[in-house]
Short mmCIF file of C-alpha atoms in Angstrom, two decimals:
data_model
loop_
_atom_site.label_atom_id
_atom_site.label_comp_id
_atom_site.label_asym_id
_atom_site.label_seq_id
_atom_site.Cartn_x
_atom_site.Cartn_y
_atom_site.Cartn_z
CA MET A 1 130.15 125.04 140.66
CA GLU A 2 130.65 121.42 139.71
CA LYS A 3 129.92 120.35 143.30
CA GLU A 4 126.66 122.36 143.38
CA PHE A 5 125.56 120.75 140.12
CA LEU A 6 126.32 117.29 141.50
CA ASN A 7 124.35 118.03 144.66
CA HIS A 8 121.41 119.19 142.55
CA ARG A 9 121.45 115.94 140.56
CA LEU A 10 121.65 113.86 143.75
CA ASN A 11 118.77 115.77 145.33
CA LEU A 12 116.28 114.81 142.56
CA ASN A 13 113.36 113.31 144.42
CA ARG A 14 111.64 110.05 143.51
CA ARG A 15 108.45 111.75 142.26
CA HIS A 16 110.37 114.00 139.86
CA PHE A 17 112.37 111.06 138.55
CA LEU A 18 109.29 108.91 137.91
CA SER A 19 107.38 111.75 136.24
CA LYS A 20 110.22 112.32 133.79
CA LEU A 21 110.56 108.61 133.20
CA SER A 22 106.83 108.25 132.46
CA LEU A 23 107.09 110.77 129.62
CA GLY A 24 109.74 108.68 127.93
CA LEU A 25 107.87 105.44 128.43
CA GLY A 26 104.65 107.00 127.17
CA SER A 27 106.34 108.23 124.03
CA ALA A 28 107.88 104.82 123.46
CA ALA A 29 104.54 103.11 123.97
CA LEU A 30 102.78 105.51 121.57
CA GLY A 31 105.47 104.95 118.98
CA SER A 32 105.14 101.19 119.25
CA LEU A 33 101.37 101.45 118.77
CA LEU A 34 101.70 103.67 115.71
CA ILE A 35 104.52 101.57 114.23
CA PRO A 36 104.44 98.00 115.58
CA ASP A 37 107.96 97.22 114.28
CA LEU A 38 109.49 100.36 115.77
CA PHE A 39 111.80 98.43 118.12
CA SER A 40 112.31 95.37 115.94
CA GLY A 41 115.52 96.58 114.35
CA ALA A 42 113.91 96.52 110.88
CA ASP A 43 114.53 99.31 108.38
CA LEU A 44 111.31 101.33 108.44
CA SER A 45 112.26 104.01 105.93
CA GLY A 46 111.14 103.95 102.33
CA SER A 47 113.31 104.73 99.33
CA ASP A 48 112.38 108.39 99.78
CA GLY A 49 113.49 108.36 103.43
CA LYS A 50 109.89 108.56 104.68
CA ASP A 51 109.03 106.59 107.79
CA LEU A 52 106.73 103.89 106.47
CA GLY A 53 103.54 103.43 108.45
CA LEU A 54 103.22 107.15 109.22
CA PRO A 55 101.35 109.71 107.08
CA HIS A 56 102.94 112.97 105.96
CA PHE A 57 100.23 114.93 107.79
CA ALA A 58 97.03 114.32 109.75
CA PRO A 59 94.71 112.16 107.62
CA LYS A 60 90.97 112.60 107.20
CA ALA A 61 90.47 108.96 106.16
CA LYS A 62 91.98 105.73 107.45
CA ARG A 63 90.91 103.42 104.66
CA VAL A 64 89.35 103.21 101.18
CA ILE A 65 86.59 101.10 99.61
CA TYR A 66 86.70 101.50 95.82
CA LEU A 67 83.60 100.28 93.94
CA PHE A 68 85.01 100.17 90.43
CA GLN A 69 82.36 99.83 87.72
CA ASN A 70 84.40 98.06 85.07
CA GLY A 71 83.37 98.80 81.49
CA ALA A 72 82.45 102.47 81.95
CA PRO A 73 78.86 103.30 82.95
CA SER A 74 77.24 106.06 80.90
CA GLN A 75 77.15 109.40 82.68
CA LEU A 76 74.20 110.36 80.46
CA GLU A 77 72.06 107.63 82.01
CA SER A 78 73.25 108.16 85.57
CA PHE A 79 74.24 111.60 86.90
CA ASP A 80 74.70 114.04 83.99
CA PHE A 81 71.21 114.94 82.74
CA LYS A 82 71.13 116.53 79.28
CA PRO A 83 67.55 117.35 78.20
CA LYS A 84 68.92 119.13 75.09
CA LEU A 85 69.95 115.75 73.67
CA ARG A 86 66.33 114.66 73.75
CA ASP A 87 65.33 117.76 71.79
CA LEU A 88 68.02 117.03 69.19
CA TRP A 89 67.35 113.27 68.99
CA GLY A 90 68.79 111.80 65.77
CA GLN A 91 70.44 115.05 64.63
CA GLU A 92 74.10 115.08 63.64
CA LEU A 93 76.67 115.96 66.30
CA PRO A 94 78.07 119.41 65.29
CA GLU A 95 81.71 119.45 64.28
CA SER A 96 82.06 122.59 66.42
CA ILE A 97 81.43 120.36 69.45
CA ARG A 98 83.46 117.31 68.42
CA LYS A 99 86.36 119.39 67.09
CA GLY A 100 87.95 116.40 65.41
CA GLN A 101 88.56 114.66 68.71
CA ARG A 102 89.85 111.12 68.71
CA LEU A 103 87.38 108.25 68.16
CA THR A 104 87.73 104.55 68.85
CA GLY A 105 88.09 102.04 66.05
CA MET A 106 84.50 100.99 66.67
CA THR A 107 82.96 104.29 65.49
CA ALA A 108 85.76 105.87 63.44
CA SER A 109 84.25 104.37 60.31
CA GLN A 110 80.75 105.73 60.99
CA THR A 111 79.68 108.32 58.45
CA THR A 112 77.09 109.84 60.77
CA PHE A 113 76.99 110.56 64.51
CA PRO A 114 73.33 110.93 65.53
CA MET A 115 72.83 112.39 69.00
CA VAL A 116 70.61 110.52 71.43
CA GLY A 117 69.17 111.57 74.77
CA SER A 118 68.73 109.24 77.71
CA PHE A 119 65.91 106.71 77.66
CA CYS A 120 65.43 107.09 81.43
CA ASP A 121 63.92 109.92 83.46
CA PHE A 122 65.82 112.22 85.81
CA GLN A 123 64.82 114.06 88.97
CA GLN A 124 66.62 116.38 91.37
CA TYR A 125 67.35 115.23 94.91
CA GLY A 126 68.88 116.52 98.12
CA GLU A 127 69.96 119.97 99.21
CA ALA A 128 72.28 120.25 96.21
CA ARG A 129 69.37 119.43 93.86
CA ALA A 130 71.54 116.80 92.18
CA TRP A 131 70.18 115.16 89.03
CA VAL A 132 69.95 111.37 89.38
CA SER A 133 68.41 109.03 86.83
CA SER A 134 65.52 106.67 87.53
CA LEU A 135 67.98 103.77 87.21
CA PHE A 136 69.49 104.67 90.60
CA PRO A 137 66.58 105.19 93.04
CA HIS A 138 68.59 104.05 96.09
CA THR A 139 71.56 106.29 95.26
CA ALA A 140 69.07 109.17 94.91
CA LYS A 141 68.21 108.75 98.59
CA ILE A 142 71.83 109.27 99.73
CA VAL A 143 72.79 112.26 97.58
CA ASP A 144 73.23 114.37 100.71
CA ASP A 145 75.97 111.95 101.80
CA ILE A 146 77.90 111.79 98.53
CA CYS A 147 79.82 114.15 96.26
CA ILE A 148 79.10 113.73 92.55
CA VAL A 149 81.98 114.78 90.27
CA LYS A 150 80.70 115.35 86.73
CA SER A 151 83.94 116.65 85.21
CA MET A 152 86.32 113.68 85.26
CA HIS A 153 88.49 113.23 82.17
CA THR A 154 91.30 110.99 80.94
CA GLU A 155 93.56 110.51 77.91
CA ALA A 156 92.90 106.78 77.57
CA ILE A 157 90.17 105.81 75.11
CA ASN A 158 90.18 102.00 75.36
CA HIS A 159 89.30 99.86 78.37
CA ASP A 160 92.57 98.21 79.32
CA PRO A 161 94.78 101.32 79.31
CA ALA A 162 92.01 103.43 80.88
CA LEU A 163 91.39 100.94 83.68
CA THR A 164 95.12 100.50 84.24
CA PHE A 165 95.54 104.30 84.31
CA PHE A 166 92.97 104.72 87.09
CA GLN A 167 94.45 101.93 89.16
CA THR A 168 98.18 102.52 88.67
CA GLY A 169 98.64 106.06 87.33
CA ALA A 170 100.03 104.77 84.01
CA GLN A 171 98.36 103.32 80.92
CA GLN A 172 100.90 100.53 80.55
CA GLY A 173 101.28 97.72 83.06
CA ASN A 174 103.93 96.79 85.64
CA ARG A 175 103.27 99.78 87.88
CA PRO A 176 102.09 99.54 91.49
CA SER A 177 98.37 99.89 92.00
CA MET A 178 96.84 102.53 94.26
CA GLY A 179 96.24 99.92 96.95
CA SER A 180 99.89 98.88 96.80
CA TRP A 181 101.01 102.49 97.16
CA LEU A 182 98.83 102.88 100.26
CA SER A 183 100.14 99.62 101.69
CA TYR A 184 103.70 100.81 101.07
CA GLY A 185 103.14 104.25 102.55
CA LEU A 186 100.87 103.44 105.50
CA GLY A 187 101.05 99.71 106.12
CA SER A 188 98.17 97.73 107.56
CA GLU A 189 95.91 98.59 110.47
CA ASN A 190 95.59 94.87 111.26
CA ASN A 191 98.73 92.73 111.21
CA ASN A 192 96.60 89.60 110.80
CA LEU A 193 95.03 90.76 107.53
CA PRO A 194 96.50 92.12 104.28
CA ALA A 195 96.51 95.87 103.80
CA PHE A 196 95.06 95.49 100.28
CA THR A 197 92.31 93.09 99.21
CA VAL A 198 90.42 92.56 95.94
CA LEU A 199 86.85 91.32 95.33
CA LEU A 200 85.39 90.49 91.89
CA SER A 201 81.80 90.26 90.63
CA LYS A 202 80.09 90.09 87.25
CA GLY A 203 76.90 91.66 85.98
CA LYS A 204 74.72 90.47 83.12
CA GLY A 205 76.05 92.92 80.55
CA ASN A 206 79.12 92.82 78.33
CA GLY A 207 82.15 92.30 80.52
CA GLN A 208 85.64 93.65 80.12
CA GLY A 209 88.54 91.65 81.46
CA VAL A 210 89.96 92.24 84.92
CA TYR A 211 93.58 91.18 85.29
CA SER A 212 95.87 90.62 88.25
CA LYS A 213 98.16 93.39 87.00
CA LEU A 214 95.55 95.81 88.37
CA TRP A 215 96.37 94.81 91.96
CA ASN A 216 100.03 94.14 91.29
CA ASN A 217 102.79 95.57 93.47
CA GLY A 218 104.84 96.47 90.36
CA PHE A 219 108.32 97.51 91.43
CA LEU A 220 107.35 97.84 95.10
CA PRO A 221 108.23 94.95 97.43
CA SER A 222 105.90 92.00 96.87
CA ALA A 223 104.51 92.34 100.40
CA HIS A 224 102.36 95.19 99.01
CA GLN A 225 100.58 93.14 96.35
CA GLY A 226 96.79 92.94 96.63
CA VAL A 227 95.26 89.70 97.88
CA GLN A 228 92.35 88.47 95.79
CA PHE A 229 89.49 86.90 97.75
CA SER A 230 87.53 84.16 95.98
CA ASN A 231 83.81 83.48 96.11
CA GLY A 232 84.08 79.87 97.28
CA GLU A 233 84.31 78.27 100.70
CA ASP A 234 87.94 79.32 101.00
CA PRO A 235 88.12 83.13 100.54
CA VAL A 236 91.91 82.93 100.09
CA LEU A 237 93.11 79.92 98.12
CA TYR A 238 95.83 77.64 99.52
CA LEU A 239 95.66 79.39 102.89
CA ASN A 240 94.67 76.40 105.01
CA ASN A 241 97.02 73.64 106.11
CA GLN A 242 97.21 70.57 103.94
CA GLU A 243 95.89 67.29 105.29
CA GLY A 244 98.30 65.92 107.88
CA MET A 245 99.88 69.31 108.63
CA SER A 246 99.18 70.57 112.17
CA LYS A 247 99.33 74.19 113.25
CA ALA A 248 102.42 73.41 115.36
CA GLY A 249 104.03 71.65 112.41
CA ARG A 250 103.36 74.60 110.14
CA ARG A 251 104.83 76.94 112.74
CA LYS A 252 108.02 74.86 112.94
CA MET A 253 108.26 74.70 109.15
CA LEU A 254 107.92 78.49 108.84
CA ASP A 255 110.56 79.06 111.53
CA ASN A 256 113.03 76.82 109.71
CA LEU A 257 112.17 78.44 106.37
CA ALA A 258 112.72 81.90 107.87
CA ALA A 259 116.14 80.83 109.18
CA LEU A 260 117.16 79.57 105.74
CA ASN A 261 115.91 82.75 104.08
CA GLN A 262 117.72 84.91 106.61
CA HIS A 263 120.93 83.07 105.78
CA ALA A 264 120.29 83.71 102.08
CA TYR A 265 119.52 87.36 102.75
CA GLU A 266 122.80 87.83 104.61
CA LYS A 267 124.61 86.43 101.58
CA VAL A 268 122.91 88.35 98.76
CA GLY A 269 120.98 91.20 100.47
CA ASP A 270 117.89 90.89 98.24
CA PRO A 271 114.98 92.61 100.07
CA GLU A 272 112.51 90.34 98.25
CA ILE A 273 113.73 87.49 100.45
CA GLN A 274 112.54 89.32 103.54
CA ALA A 275 109.29 90.26 101.76
CA LYS A 276 108.59 86.59 101.07
CA VAL A 277 109.17 85.68 104.71
CA ALA A 278 106.74 88.45 105.72
CA GLN A 279 104.16 87.02 103.30
CA TYR A 280 104.52 83.54 104.78
CA GLU A 281 104.02 84.93 108.26
CA LEU A 282 100.98 86.95 107.19
CA ALA A 283 99.44 83.86 105.59
CA TYR A 284 99.95 82.00 108.88
CA ARG A 285 98.16 84.72 110.84
CA MET A 286 95.43 84.98 108.21
CA GLN A 287 94.43 81.36 108.81
CA THR A 288 92.61 82.53 111.91
CA ALA A 289 91.75 86.12 110.96
CA VAL A 290 90.30 85.63 107.45
CA PRO A 291 87.48 83.19 108.36
CA GLU A 292 86.35 85.57 111.10
CA ALA A 293 86.58 88.69 108.92
CA THR A 294 84.67 87.08 106.04
CA ASP A 295 81.94 85.38 108.08
CA LEU A 296 78.60 86.98 107.22
CA SER A 297 76.47 84.47 109.13
CA LYS A 298 76.27 86.69 112.21
CA GLU A 299 74.94 89.71 110.33
CA PRO A 300 71.36 90.59 111.39
CA GLU A 301 68.45 90.24 108.98
CA SER A 302 68.12 94.00 108.81
CA VAL A 303 71.58 94.27 107.22
CA PHE A 304 70.78 91.73 104.49
CA GLU A 305 67.52 93.54 103.82
CA MET A 306 69.38 96.84 103.50
CA TYR A 307 71.94 95.46 101.00
CA GLY A 308 69.32 93.46 99.09
CA GLU A 309 68.56 89.79 98.53
CA ASP A 310 71.72 89.28 96.44
CA SER A 311 73.82 89.98 99.53
CA ARG A 312 73.07 86.41 100.62
CA LYS A 313 74.69 85.05 97.44
CA PRO A 314 78.51 84.86 97.61
CA GLY A 315 80.26 86.53 94.70
CA THR A 316 77.54 89.04 93.87
CA PHE A 317 78.20 92.77 94.00
CA ALA A 318 75.86 93.11 96.99
CA ALA A 319 77.61 90.34 98.93
CA ASN A 320 80.99 91.89 98.11
CA CYS A 321 79.84 95.32 99.34
CA LEU A 322 78.84 93.78 102.66
CA LEU A 323 82.12 91.86 102.78
CA ALA A 324 84.00 95.08 101.97
CA ARG A 325 82.40 96.73 104.99
CA LYS A 326 83.49 93.82 107.20
CA LEU A 327 87.05 93.85 105.86
CA SER A 328 87.33 97.62 106.20
CA GLU A 329 85.89 97.44 109.70
CA SER A 330 88.55 94.80 110.52
CA GLY A 331 91.35 97.15 109.47
CA VAL A 332 92.02 96.39 105.79
CA ARG A 333 93.48 99.60 104.40
CA PHE A 334 92.26 99.35 100.79
CA VAL A 335 89.36 97.18 99.62
CA GLN A 336 89.00 97.08 95.84
CA LEU A 337 85.79 95.83 94.21
CA TYR A 338 85.52 95.29 90.46
CA HIS A 339 82.04 94.82 88.98
CA GLN A 340 82.10 93.85 85.32
CA GLY A 341 79.41 94.37 82.70
CA TRP A 342 79.16 98.10 81.89
CA ASP A 343 80.41 98.00 78.28
CA HIS A 344 77.22 99.04 76.47
CA HIS A 345 78.06 99.60 72.80
CA GLY A 346 74.60 98.35 71.87
CA ASN A 347 71.29 97.53 73.54
CA LEU A 348 72.14 100.09 76.24
CA PRO A 349 68.57 100.69 77.50
CA ASN A 350 68.07 97.04 78.47
CA GLN A 351 71.59 96.18 79.59
CA MET A 352 72.25 99.30 81.64
CA ALA A 353 68.94 98.97 83.45
CA GLU A 354 69.92 95.44 84.54
CA GLN A 355 73.44 96.52 85.46
CA ALA A 356 72.24 99.46 87.55
CA LYS A 357 69.83 97.17 89.38
CA ASP A 358 72.81 94.97 90.31
CA VAL A 359 74.67 97.76 92.09
CA ASP A 360 72.33 100.58 93.10
CA GLN A 361 70.86 99.23 96.33
CA ALA A 362 74.09 97.73 97.66
CA SER A 363 76.16 100.84 96.87
CA ALA A 364 73.73 103.03 98.78
CA ALA A 365 73.48 100.46 101.58
CA LEU A 366 77.25 100.52 102.05
CA ILE A 367 77.14 104.27 102.68
CA LYS A 368 74.21 103.94 105.11
CA ASP A 369 75.82 100.99 106.87
CA LEU A 370 79.14 102.77 107.37
CA LYS A 371 77.35 105.91 108.51
CA GLN A 372 75.22 104.19 111.15
CA ARG A 373 78.31 102.41 112.48
CA GLY A 374 80.23 105.69 112.78
CA LEU A 375 82.75 104.56 110.15
CA LEU A 376 81.88 106.79 107.17
CA ASP A 377 83.89 109.77 108.38
CA GLU A 378 87.07 107.69 108.38
CA THR A 379 86.31 105.56 105.28
CA LEU A 380 86.56 106.99 101.76
CA VAL A 381 84.13 105.28 99.37
CA ILE A 382 84.55 105.74 95.59
CA TRP A 383 82.10 104.71 92.82
CA GLY A 384 82.85 105.02 89.10
CA GLY A 385 84.38 103.57 85.93
CA GLU A 386 87.34 104.20 83.65
CA PHE A 387 85.78 106.76 81.25
CA GLY A 388 82.40 107.92 79.98
CA ARG A 389 80.10 107.35 77.01
CA THR A 390 79.44 109.33 73.84
CA ASN A 391 76.39 111.53 73.36
CA TYR A 392 75.87 110.01 69.92
CA SER A 393 74.73 106.51 69.05
CA GLN A 394 77.13 103.80 68.09
CA GLY A 395 75.64 101.75 65.27
CA LYS A 396 72.03 101.96 64.24
CA LEU A 397 69.78 104.31 66.20
CA THR A 398 66.16 103.27 66.64
CA LYS A 399 63.35 104.59 68.76
CA ASP A 400 63.86 101.93 71.43
CA ASN A 401 67.51 101.01 71.11
CA TYR A 402 70.97 102.52 70.86
CA GLY A 403 74.52 102.11 72.08
CA ARG A 404 77.23 104.52 73.20
CA ASP A 405 80.96 104.36 72.44
CA HIS A 406 83.87 105.22 74.76
CA HIS A 407 84.20 108.88 75.70
CA PRO A 408 87.23 110.02 77.75
CA ARG A 409 86.45 113.75 77.49
CA CYS A 410 83.98 113.85 80.38
CA PHE A 411 82.32 111.43 82.78
CA SER A 412 80.95 111.16 86.31
CA ILE A 413 81.98 109.43 89.53
CA TRP A 414 80.91 109.87 93.13
CA MET A 415 82.77 109.80 96.43
CA ALA A 416 81.63 109.75 100.04
CA GLY A 417 83.10 109.92 103.55
CA GLY A 418 86.76 110.31 104.39
CA GLY A 419 86.68 114.11 104.55
CA ILE A 420 84.97 114.63 101.17
CA LYS A 421 82.24 117.29 101.14
CA PRO A 422 78.84 115.59 101.25
CA GLY A 423 75.78 116.74 99.31
CA MET A 424 77.84 118.39 96.58
CA VAL A 425 77.87 118.36 92.76
CA TYR A 426 81.24 119.39 91.32
CA GLY A 427 82.08 120.29 87.73
CA ALA A 428 79.88 120.69 84.67
CA THR A 429 79.72 119.72 81.01
CA ASP A 430 78.22 121.47 77.98
CA GLU A 431 74.52 121.15 77.14
CA LEU A 432 75.28 118.26 74.80
CA GLY A 433 77.37 116.36 77.35
CA TYR A 434 80.51 116.23 75.21
CA ASN A 435 83.06 118.62 76.74
CA ILE A 436 83.80 119.92 80.26
CA THR A 437 82.86 123.54 80.87
CA GLU A 438 83.65 123.88 84.59
CA ASN A 439 86.20 122.48 87.09
CA PRO A 440 87.90 119.66 85.17
CA VAL A 441 89.31 116.79 87.25
CA HIS A 442 92.02 114.64 85.68
CA VAL A 443 92.75 111.07 86.78
CA HIS A 444 95.99 112.21 88.45
CA ASP A 445 94.06 114.95 90.28
CA PHE A 446 91.68 112.31 91.57
CA GLN A 447 94.57 110.12 92.73
CA ALA A 448 96.35 113.03 94.41
CA THR A 449 93.13 113.89 96.26
CA VAL A 450 92.60 110.31 97.47
CA LEU A 451 96.17 110.11 98.79
CA HIS A 452 95.78 113.51 100.45
CA GLN A 453 92.74 112.33 102.39
CA LEU A 454 94.82 109.50 103.80
CA GLY A 455 97.51 111.92 104.92
CA LEU A 456 99.90 111.34 102.02
CA ASP A 457 101.48 114.00 99.81
CA HIS A 458 101.40 112.51 96.30
CA GLU A 459 104.62 114.36 95.39
CA ARG A 460 106.48 112.88 98.37
CA LEU A 461 105.18 109.31 98.25
CA ILE A 462 107.89 108.08 95.88
CA TYR A 463 109.95 104.99 95.16
CA ARG A 464 113.29 104.96 93.39
CA HIS A 465 113.40 102.42 90.57
CA LEU A 466 115.60 102.09 87.48
CA GLY A 467 117.39 105.33 88.24
CA ARG A 468 114.35 107.58 88.64
CA LYS A 469 111.73 108.47 91.22
CA PHE A 470 108.27 107.03 90.60
CA ARG A 471 104.96 108.00 92.15
CA LEU A 472 101.29 107.14 91.63
CA THR A 473 100.58 110.48 89.93
CA ASP A 474 103.69 110.32 87.70
CA VAL A 475 104.67 113.97 87.05
CA SER A 476 101.32 115.74 87.41
CA GLY A 477 98.23 115.89 89.59
CA ARG A 478 96.86 118.40 92.08
CA VAL A 479 94.68 118.04 95.14
CA ILE A 480 91.13 119.30 94.40
CA GLU A 481 90.67 121.40 97.54
CA ASP A 482 87.08 122.28 96.63
CA LEU A 483 86.07 118.67 97.30
CA LEU A 484 87.42 118.62 100.84
CA VAL A 485 85.66 119.37 104.10
#
């Protein structure tokens, strides 16, 4: 029997041997493409045992562009039309609607809460007959490509905790941002660019602060921190070689520094040492990749016309939207835009009209641009702020002027691409625009849904820290299946 088995093994022909060998080589090659460091000897498992760089299941989206409207745009002047408020202009908000709900310190001392309808007109657009205000004429033209969610809600009632909650899943700081979680779980598509980048712009209205803690890696390794791009000649500060330093000299310096750090790592075993070395190496590769990825000079005139005249001015929202498309197209996993100026406690009719003009054309152009390039299906685009605005006036109400205070009970955002159902309006609020009446979506639900579209289970994407397991959605959150294709 043993002799027959040996003869069988010896009689394997060359074709059979090579066909079997090719399967193994093919698998190895595929693995190295999916995980570039597969054969490097590095530890590729996260603190939850998950293989980093691989999703939990097949993703619908590869990357995210998040257009965060910092300061909280009013849903009542954008996507949640409430004609009843016009009929009841100046009348007191019924206690049966407010139900003693929490107010900010800016209106808690008001003795009256006069309701006020929107100053702008609304019309219905698209197959879903979505209501869009006259402040967003360009967005109105793409309603069949976006999903408007009118039933978002949050617990946070002030800007800093609300903004931090959306970005990190917690109202207090020192937690990893959503971009850092995606970098940790999926890595970068382009080894020459960071997985997570940040772009800032300012409108003409009242601005709320944007702080680096919003793109912080928190307790995750520092390699997952967001990289802020500036609006000057050097998109990433301190990236270029100093005068007198050649590329070869920098390479030699980094090699020697890596050797010293490796020696230190062998002594103390601190993973942050290896993370720092990885950051140095990424910065070296970025010296060539960043100028190419941020160069808008080769864009055709038709693209600038689509995004609007401001797209020619570095640092504007329009220019950052175009840059976001370029970065995403180059393989940046998470591109975060912050546009400040939406905090309209007073003079809302004038200030919001200017603010909407800043962002409307470029936001719509980004969707059209991605779509015509065949990238929208694999890119999830998000537009929205940290909470909504009250249906009553803050301060004095006049015929031509009013303000709105913070309102966490209900507000609107929109999403597009990345496996989100297009041409859909989800959720509803009462006729006075104060409470949700249909399909509420909490911040953690939103975060769970975003992770799901990138192939990540929010309950399994965890990191052990200080004796407990942390995740972006903390201890709650559910995927909103109704929003998915």
